[in-house]
Amino acid sequence: MPAKRSPARRPTMKDIARRAGVSESAVSFALNGRPGVSEITRDRVRRVAEQLGWRPSTAARQLSGEGAATVGLVVARPADTLGVDSFFLQLISGIQEVLAERHLGLLFQVVEDVDAECGVYRRWWAEHRVDGVLVVDPRTDDPRPDLLDELGLPAVVIGGVPDARHPGLSTVWADDAGAMTAVVGQLYALGHRRIVHIAGLPGLAHTERRIRTLRTEAERRGLHEVRSVTTDYSDAEGAAVTRRVLAEDAPPTALVYDNDVMALAGVTAAAELGFAVPADVSVISWEDSALCRMVKPWLSALSRDTVEFGRKAAEELTALLDGGPARTVQVPVPRLIERESTGAALDSQPRPRGSESPG
């Protein structure tokens, strides 16, 4: 039997004190930013700690009340829809960039619903597992802000809107209403009068904002064949809804999907039914990604820097952890990039030469 490997020995404050030629108490004062040592000693101790690769113990930080050096992120969505969702992958990438710079860990958990998510927050708070949380997918009727206020847990809501009832929570948000207005305006200019928005999960605040804005813009422009259909964000439901609406007697001439995966599935489903994109139906994806450029035709999409969105949310949370005030930060409105999947509505295209009726 091979010999059992002994774990590597971690450097301690005693090691730092011995190398720096000071007492252990001086090392503690220096590394924890407390008064009692000169700046020269503080700098020497920190240099030695860096040379030895010393890091504070999370357990010790918890016992001393200094925190867990970890932030939490809980997602209450079907787990099988997250692996192909480019938005969350890019968002977490941006979050992790900022946390890594601060040597903070990310505790990530997927749960079945918001009640389970609230249970996770209560457990994390009771166990001192996290110093703060990033909250995604705000709901129209959301119990989480009240709970986080009650627990006193620093939090940043990603994708919410300013809420005067919870001044202690920071918010980072994008103007979904402005983006939907731009989408409807461009489709209207291309002659589209029958538009279906294949939306994400019902009850999410950003889903409801998009649905509400689409309805408002349709009413303002006198469009009576415009509607939204909610889904679970999956490719299966995206394809199923596409088949259903294109099978109608008066099928839509434009489809707007709430993510790139559904848009890609929708293009495939449309082709199976004999619909050409964009000749018969135009397609727009709410999220831009490499997938939008891996299909023919390339998909028109709303583009935003989702990695930067994640970075901004993490920066706001670390600012709260540093004792800063809660803030509301708006990121730029997603920009519509027109590619090959959008064109003039069939009914509005010029008739071929010589096809005019005599008279």
CSV table of C-alpha atoms in Angstrom, one decimal:
chain,number,residue,atom,x,y,z
A,1,MET,CA,0.0,0.0,0.0
A,2,PRO,CA,1.4,3.4,-0.9
A,3,ALA,CA,2.1,5.6,2.1
A,4,LYS,CA,-0.6,8.2,2.9
A,5,ARG,CA,0.5,11.7,1.9
A,6,SER,CA,0.7,14.2,4.7
A,7,PRO,CA,-1.1,17.5,4.0
A,8,ALA,CA,1.2,20.5,3.3
A,9,ARG,CA,1.8,22.6,6.3
A,10,ARG,CA,0.2,26.0,6.1
A,11,PRO,CA,2.3,29.0,7.2
A,12,THR,CA,1.2,30.5,10.5
A,13,MET,CA,1.4,33.9,12.3
A,14,LYS,CA,4.2,32.3,14.4
A,15,ASP,CA,6.2,31.7,11.2
A,16,ILE,CA,5.7,35.3,10.0
A,17,ALA,CA,6.7,36.6,13.4
A,18,ARG,CA,9.9,34.5,13.4
A,19,ARG,CA,10.8,35.6,9.8
A,20,ALA,CA,10.0,39.3,10.4
A,21,GLY,CA,11.6,39.4,13.9
A,22,VAL,CA,8.6,40.7,15.7
A,23,SER,CA,6.0,39.3,18.2
A,24,GLU,CA,3.0,37.3,17.2
A,25,SER,CA,0.8,40.1,18.6
A,26,ALA,CA,2.5,42.6,16.3
A,27,VAL,CA,1.8,40.3,13.4
A,28,SER,CA,-1.9,40.1,14.3
A,29,PHE,CA,-2.1,43.9,14.6
A,30,ALA,CA,-0.4,44.4,11.3
A,31,LEU,CA,-2.3,41.9,9.3
A,32,ASN,CA,-5.7,42.9,10.7
A,33,GLY,CA,-5.2,46.6,10.2
A,34,ARG,CA,-5.3,47.4,13.8
A,35,PRO,CA,-3.3,50.2,15.6
A,36,GLY,CA,-0.4,49.3,17.8
A,37,VAL,CA,2.5,48.9,15.3
A,38,SER,CA,4.4,51.3,13.2
A,39,GLU,CA,3.8,51.6,9.4
A,40,ILE,CA,7.4,50.3,8.8
A,41,THR,CA,6.6,47.1,10.9
A,42,ARG,CA,3.2,46.7,9.2
A,43,ASP,CA,4.8,46.9,5.8
A,44,ARG,CA,7.5,44.4,6.7
A,45,VAL,CA,5.0,41.9,8.2
A,46,ARG,CA,2.8,42.1,5.1
A,47,ARG,CA,5.8,41.5,2.8
A,48,VAL,CA,6.8,38.4,4.8
A,49,ALA,CA,3.2,37.1,4.8
A,50,GLU,CA,3.1,37.4,1.1
A,51,GLN,CA,6.5,35.7,0.7
A,52,LEU,CA,5.3,32.8,2.8
A,53,GLY,CA,2.0,32.5,1.1
A,54,TRP,CA,0.0,33.1,4.2
A,55,ARG,CA,-3.8,33.6,4.0
A,56,PRO,CA,-6.2,34.2,6.8
A,57,SER,CA,-8.2,31.2,8.0
A,58,THR,CA,-11.9,31.4,7.1
A,59,ALA,CA,-12.8,29.6,10.3
A,60,ALA,CA,-10.8,32.1,12.3
A,61,ARG,CA,-12.4,35.0,10.5
A,62,GLN,CA,-15.8,33.6,11.4
A,63,LEU,CA,-14.9,33.1,15.0
A,64,SER,CA,-13.6,36.7,15.3
A,65,GLY,CA,-16.6,38.2,13.5
A,66,GLU,CA,-14.5,39.3,10.6
A,67,GLY,CA,-16.5,37.5,8.0
A,68,ALA,CA,-16.4,34.4,5.8
A,69,ALA,CA,-14.4,35.8,2.8
A,70,THR,CA,-17.2,34.4,0.7
A,71,VAL,CA,-20.3,35.7,-1.1
A,72,GLY,CA,-23.3,33.7,-2.2
A,73,LEU,CA,-25.3,33.3,-5.4
A,74,VAL,CA,-28.5,31.2,-5.5
A,75,VAL,CA,-30.4,30.6,-8.7
A,76,ALA,CA,-34.0,29.4,-8.5
A,77,ARG,CA,-34.4,28.0,-12.1
A,78,PRO,CA,-34.6,24.5,-13.6
A,79,ALA,CA,-31.1,23.2,-13.5
A,80,ASP,CA,-31.2,21.7,-17.0
A,81,THR,CA,-31.8,25.2,-18.5
A,82,LEU,CA,-28.7,26.8,-16.9
A,83,GLY,CA,-26.0,24.8,-18.7
A,84,VAL,CA,-26.8,26.3,-22.1
A,85,ASP,CA,-27.7,29.8,-20.9
A,86,SER,CA,-25.0,32.1,-22.1
A,87,PHE,CA,-26.2,35.0,-19.9
A,88,PHE,CA,-25.5,33.2,-16.6
A,89,LEU,CA,-22.2,31.9,-17.8
A,90,GLN,CA,-21.0,35.3,-18.8
A,91,LEU,CA,-22.5,37.0,-15.7
A,92,ILE,CA,-20.7,34.6,-13.4
A,93,SER,CA,-17.5,35.1,-15.3
A,94,GLY,CA,-17.7,38.8,-14.6
A,95,ILE,CA,-18.6,38.3,-11.0
A,96,GLN,CA,-15.7,35.9,-10.5
A,97,GLU,CA,-13.2,38.4,-12.0
A,98,VAL,CA,-13.9,40.9,-9.2
A,99,LEU,CA,-14.1,38.4,-6.4
A,100,ALA,CA,-10.7,36.8,-7.4
A,101,GLU,CA,-9.1,40.2,-7.2
A,102,ARG,CA,-10.4,40.5,-3.6
A,103,HIS,CA,-9.5,36.9,-2.7
A,104,LEU,CA,-13.2,36.2,-2.1
A,105,GLY,CA,-14.9,32.9,-2.8
A,106,LEU,CA,-18.2,32.4,-4.6
A,107,LEU,CA,-20.7,29.9,-3.0
A,108,PHE,CA,-23.1,28.9,-5.8
A,109,GLN,CA,-26.3,26.9,-5.4
A,110,VAL,CA,-29.3,26.0,-7.7
A,111,VAL,CA,-32.7,25.5,-6.0
A,112,GLU,CA,-36.2,24.6,-7.2
A,113,ASP,CA,-38.0,27.8,-6.2
A,114,VAL,CA,-37.8,31.1,-4.3
A,115,ASP,CA,-39.0,29.5,-1.0
A,116,ALA,CA,-36.0,27.2,-1.2
A,117,GLU,CA,-33.8,30.1,-2.0
A,118,CYS,CA,-35.0,32.0,1.1
A,119,GLY,CA,-34.2,28.9,3.1
A,120,VAL,CA,-30.7,28.9,1.8
A,121,TYR,CA,-30.2,32.6,2.8
A,122,ARG,CA,-31.5,31.8,6.4
A,123,ARG,CA,-29.1,28.9,6.7
A,124,TRP,CA,-26.1,30.8,5.3
A,125,TRP,CA,-26.8,33.6,7.6
A,126,ALA,CA,-27.1,31.4,10.7
A,127,GLU,CA,-24.0,29.5,9.8
A,128,HIS,CA,-21.9,32.6,8.9
A,129,ARG,CA,-21.3,31.0,5.6
A,130,VAL,CA,-21.3,34.2,3.5
A,131,ASP,CA,-20.6,37.9,4.0
A,132,GLY,CA,-23.2,39.0,1.4
A,133,VAL,CA,-25.2,37.8,-1.6
A,134,LEU,CA,-25.9,38.5,-5.2
A,135,VAL,CA,-29.6,38.2,-6.0
A,136,VAL,CA,-30.8,37.3,-9.5
A,137,ASP,CA,-34.1,37.1,-11.2
A,138,PRO,CA,-36.1,39.6,-9.2
A,139,ARG,CA,-39.8,38.7,-9.0
A,140,THR,CA,-42.9,41.0,-9.3
A,141,ASP,CA,-44.0,39.7,-5.9
A,142,ASP,CA,-40.6,39.0,-4.3
A,143,PRO,CA,-40.2,37.9,-0.6
A,144,ARG,CA,-36.4,38.1,-0.8
A,145,PRO,CA,-35.7,41.8,-0.2
A,146,ASP,CA,-37.8,41.8,3.0
A,147,LEU,CA,-35.9,38.7,4.2
A,148,LEU,CA,-32.5,40.2,3.4
A,149,ASP,CA,-33.5,43.3,5.3
A,150,GLU,CA,-34.5,41.2,8.2
A,151,LEU,CA,-31.3,39.3,8.3
A,152,GLY,CA,-29.1,42.4,7.7
A,153,LEU,CA,-27.3,40.5,4.9
A,154,PRO,CA,-25.5,42.8,2.4
A,155,ALA,CA,-27.1,42.2,-1.0
A,156,VAL,CA,-27.0,43.4,-4.6
A,157,VAL,CA,-30.1,42.8,-6.7
A,158,ILE,CA,-29.1,42.1,-10.4
A,159,GLY,CA,-31.8,43.1,-12.9
A,160,GLY,CA,-34.2,44.8,-10.5
A,161,VAL,CA,-35.4,48.4,-10.5
A,162,PRO,CA,-34.9,51.0,-7.7
A,163,ASP,CA,-37.1,50.2,-4.7
A,164,ALA,CA,-37.5,52.8,-2.1
A,165,ARG,CA,-38.9,50.2,0.4
A,166,HIS,CA,-35.4,48.6,0.6
A,167,PRO,CA,-32.9,51.4,0.8
A,168,GLY,CA,-30.2,49.0,2.2
A,169,LEU,CA,-30.1,46.9,-1.0
A,170,SER,CA,-28.0,47.9,-3.9
A,171,THR,CA,-29.4,47.4,-7.4
A,172,VAL,CA,-27.7,46.9,-10.8
A,173,TRP,CA,-30.2,47.0,-13.7
A,174,ALA,CA,-30.7,47.4,-17.4
A,175,ASP,CA,-33.5,49.2,-19.1
A,176,ASP,CA,-35.5,46.2,-20.6
A,177,ALA,CA,-38.3,48.6,-21.4
A,178,GLY,CA,-36.1,50.8,-23.5
A,179,ALA,CA,-34.7,47.8,-25.3
A,180,MET,CA,-38.1,46.3,-26.1
A,181,THR,CA,-39.2,49.8,-27.4
A,182,ALA,CA,-36.3,49.8,-29.8
A,183,VAL,CA,-37.0,46.3,-31.0
A,184,VAL,CA,-40.7,47.0,-31.7
A,185,GLY,CA,-39.8,50.3,-33.4
A,186,GLN,CA,-37.4,48.6,-35.8
A,187,LEU,CA,-39.8,45.7,-36.6
A,188,TYR,CA,-42.6,48.2,-37.2
A,189,ALA,CA,-40.3,50.2,-39.6
A,190,LEU,CA,-39.7,47.0,-41.5
A,191,GLY,CA,-43.5,46.5,-41.9
A,192,HIS,CA,-44.1,43.9,-39.3
A,193,ARG,CA,-47.6,44.0,-37.8
A,194,ARG,CA,-47.9,40.5,-36.4
A,195,ILE,CA,-45.2,40.0,-33.8
A,196,VAL,CA,-44.9,37.3,-31.1
A,197,HIS,CA,-42.6,37.7,-28.2
A,198,ILE,CA,-41.5,34.2,-27.0
A,199,ALA,CA,-40.6,35.2,-23.4
A,200,GLY,CA,-38.9,33.5,-20.5
A,201,LEU,CA,-40.3,32.5,-17.1
A,202,PRO,CA,-43.5,34.3,-16.0
A,203,GLY,CA,-43.3,36.3,-12.8
A,204,LEU,CA,-39.7,37.5,-13.3
A,205,ALA,CA,-39.6,41.2,-13.1
A,206,HIS,CA,-37.7,41.6,-16.4
A,207,THR,CA,-40.0,39.2,-18.2
A,208,GLU,CA,-43.0,41.3,-17.0
A,209,ARG,CA,-41.3,44.6,-18.0
A,210,ARG,CA,-40.7,43.3,-21.5
A,211,ILE,CA,-44.3,41.9,-21.9
A,212,ARG,CA,-45.8,45.2,-20.5
A,213,THR,CA,-43.6,47.3,-22.8
A,214,LEU,CA,-44.5,45.2,-25.9
A,215,ARG,CA,-48.2,45.6,-25.1
A,216,THR,CA,-47.8,49.4,-24.6
A,217,GLU,CA,-45.9,49.8,-27.8
A,218,ALA,CA,-48.5,47.7,-29.7
A,219,GLU,CA,-51.3,49.8,-28.4
A,220,ARG,CA,-49.5,53.0,-29.2
A,221,ARG,CA,-49.0,51.9,-32.8
A,222,GLY,CA,-52.4,50.4,-33.3
A,223,LEU,CA,-51.1,46.8,-33.6
A,224,HIS,CA,-53.7,44.2,-32.7
A,225,GLU,CA,-51.8,41.0,-33.5
A,226,VAL,CA,-48.9,41.3,-31.1
A,227,ARG,CA,-48.5,39.2,-28.0
A,228,SER,CA,-46.1,37.4,-25.6
A,229,VAL,CA,-46.0,33.7,-24.7
A,230,THR,CA,-44.0,32.6,-21.6
A,231,THR,CA,-41.7,29.6,-21.5
A,232,ASP,CA,-39.1,28.0,-19.3
A,233,TYR,CA,-36.2,29.4,-21.4
A,234,SER,CA,-35.4,26.0,-22.8
A,235,ASP,CA,-34.8,25.1,-26.4
A,236,ALA,CA,-37.6,22.5,-26.2
A,237,GLU,CA,-40.2,25.1,-25.3
A,238,GLY,CA,-38.8,27.6,-27.7
A,239,ALA,CA,-39.2,25.2,-30.5
A,240,ALA,CA,-42.7,24.1,-29.4
A,241,VAL,CA,-44.1,27.6,-29.1
A,242,THR,CA,-42.5,28.5,-32.5
A,243,ARG,CA,-44.3,25.5,-34.2
A,244,ARG,CA,-47.6,26.4,-32.5
A,245,VAL,CA,-47.7,30.1,-33.5
A,246,LEU,CA,-46.4,29.5,-37.1
A,247,ALA,CA,-49.2,26.9,-37.6
A,248,GLU,CA,-51.9,29.6,-37.0
A,249,ASP,CA,-54.0,30.9,-39.9
A,250,ALA,CA,-52.3,34.2,-39.7
A,251,PRO,CA,-48.8,33.4,-38.5
A,252,PRO,CA,-46.5,36.1,-37.1
A,253,THR,CA,-44.1,37.8,-39.4
A,254,ALA,CA,-41.6,38.4,-36.6
A,255,LEU,CA,-40.5,36.4,-33.5
A,256,VAL,CA,-38.6,37.9,-30.6
A,257,TYR,CA,-37.0,35.3,-28.3
A,258,ASP,CA,-35.9,36.0,-24.7
A,259,ASN,CA,-32.6,34.1,-25.1
A,260,ASP,CA,-30.3,32.8,-27.8
A,261,VAL,CA,-31.0,29.2,-27.2
A,262,MET,CA,-34.7,29.5,-27.9
A,263,ALA,CA,-34.0,31.7,-30.9
A,264,LEU,CA,-31.7,29.0,-32.4
A,265,ALA,CA,-34.3,26.3,-31.7
A,266,GLY,CA,-37.0,28.6,-33.2
A,267,VAL,CA,-35.1,29.0,-36.5
A,268,THR,CA,-34.7,25.2,-36.8
A,269,ALA,CA,-38.4,24.7,-36.0
A,270,ALA,CA,-39.4,27.3,-38.6
A,271,ALA,CA,-37.3,25.7,-41.3
A,272,GLU,CA,-39.0,22.3,-40.5
A,273,LEU,CA,-42.3,23.9,-41.2
A,274,GLY,CA,-41.1,25.4,-44.5
A,275,PHE,CA,-40.7,29.0,-43.2
A,276,ALA,CA,-37.6,30.8,-44.5
A,277,VAL,CA,-35.8,33.3,-42.3
A,278,PRO,CA,-36.1,36.2,-42.9
A,279,ALA,CA,-38.2,35.9,-46.1
A,280,ASP,CA,-41.2,34.5,-44.3
A,281,VAL,CA,-40.5,35.4,-40.7
A,282,SER,CA,-37.9,37.6,-39.0
A,283,VAL,CA,-36.1,36.5,-35.8
A,284,ILE,CA,-34.5,38.5,-33.0
A,285,SER,CA,-32.7,37.1,-30.0
A,286,TRP,CA,-32.7,39.1,-26.8
A,287,GLU,CA,-29.2,37.8,-25.9
A,288,ASP,CA,-26.3,38.0,-28.3
A,289,SER,CA,-23.7,35.2,-28.2
A,290,ALA,CA,-21.5,33.0,-30.4
A,291,LEU,CA,-24.6,30.8,-31.0
A,292,CYS,CA,-26.2,33.7,-32.9
A,293,ARG,CA,-23.3,33.6,-35.4
A,294,MET,CA,-23.2,29.8,-35.7
A,295,VAL,CA,-26.5,29.4,-37.5
A,296,LYS,CA,-27.6,30.4,-41.0
A,297,PRO,CA,-28.8,33.0,-41.3
A,298,TRP,CA,-26.9,34.9,-38.5
A,299,LEU,CA,-29.3,36.1,-35.9
A,300,SER,CA,-30.1,39.7,-35.1
A,301,ALA,CA,-29.7,40.2,-31.4
A,302,LEU,CA,-29.7,42.6,-28.5
A,303,SER,CA,-26.1,43.0,-27.5
A,304,ARG,CA,-24.8,44.0,-24.0
A,305,ASP,CA,-21.6,43.4,-22.1
A,306,THR,CA,-22.9,40.7,-19.7
A,307,VAL,CA,-19.4,40.1,-18.3
A,308,GLU,CA,-19.3,43.8,-17.3
A,309,PHE,CA,-22.8,43.5,-15.9
A,310,GLY,CA,-21.4,40.8,-13.6
A,311,ARG,CA,-18.3,42.8,-12.7
A,312,LYS,CA,-20.5,45.8,-11.8
A,313,ALA,CA,-22.7,43.8,-9.5
A,314,ALA,CA,-19.7,42.2,-7.7
A,315,GLU,CA,-18.1,45.7,-7.4
A,316,GLU,CA,-21.2,47.0,-5.8
A,317,LEU,CA,-21.3,44.1,-3.3
A,318,THR,CA,-17.7,44.5,-2.3
A,319,ALA,CA,-18.4,48.2,-1.8
A,320,LEU,CA,-21.2,47.3,0.6
A,321,LEU,CA,-18.8,44.9,2.4
A,322,ASP,CA,-16.3,47.7,2.8
A,323,GLY,CA,-19.0,49.8,4.5
A,324,GLY,CA,-20.2,51.8,1.6
A,325,PRO,CA,-23.8,53.0,1.0
A,326,ALA,CA,-26.3,51.1,-1.0
A,327,ARG,CA,-26.6,52.4,-4.6
A,328,THR,CA,-28.6,52.0,-7.8
A,329,VAL,CA,-26.5,51.6,-10.9
A,330,GLN,CA,-27.9,51.4,-14.4
A,331,VAL,CA,-25.9,49.7,-17.1
A,332,PRO,CA,-26.2,50.7,-20.8
A,333,VAL,CA,-29.4,49.8,-22.7
A,334,PRO,CA,-28.9,46.6,-24.8
A,335,ARG,CA,-28.2,47.6,-28.4
A,336,LEU,CA,-30.0,45.9,-31.3
A,337,ILE,CA,-27.5,44.5,-33.8
A,338,GLU,CA,-29.2,43.7,-37.1
A,339,ARG,CA,-27.9,40.7,-39.0
A,340,GLU,CA,-29.3,38.4,-41.6
A,341,SER,CA,-32.4,37.1,-39.7
A,342,THR,CA,-34.4,40.3,-39.9
A,343,GLY,CA,-35.9,41.8,-43.0
A,344,ALA,CA,-39.0,43.5,-44.4
A,345,ALA,CA,-42.3,41.8,-43.7
A,346,LEU,CA,-43.6,39.8,-46.7
A,347,ASP,CA,-46.8,41.9,-46.9
A,348,SER,CA,-44.8,45.1,-47.0
A,349,GLN,CA,-42.2,44.1,-49.6
A,350,PRO,CA,-42.4,45.8,-53.0
A,351,ARG,CA,-44.3,43.6,-55.5
A,352,PRO,CA,-42.2,42.2,-58.4
A,353,ARG,CA,-42.1,44.3,-61.5
A,354,GLY,CA,-44.9,43.5,-63.9
A,355,SER,CA,-47.1,42.0,-61.1
A,356,GLU,CA,-49.3,45.1,-60.8
A,357,SER,CA,-53.0,44.7,-61.6
A,358,PRO,CA,-54.0,46.3,-64.9
A,359,GLY,CA,-56.0,49.3,-64.7
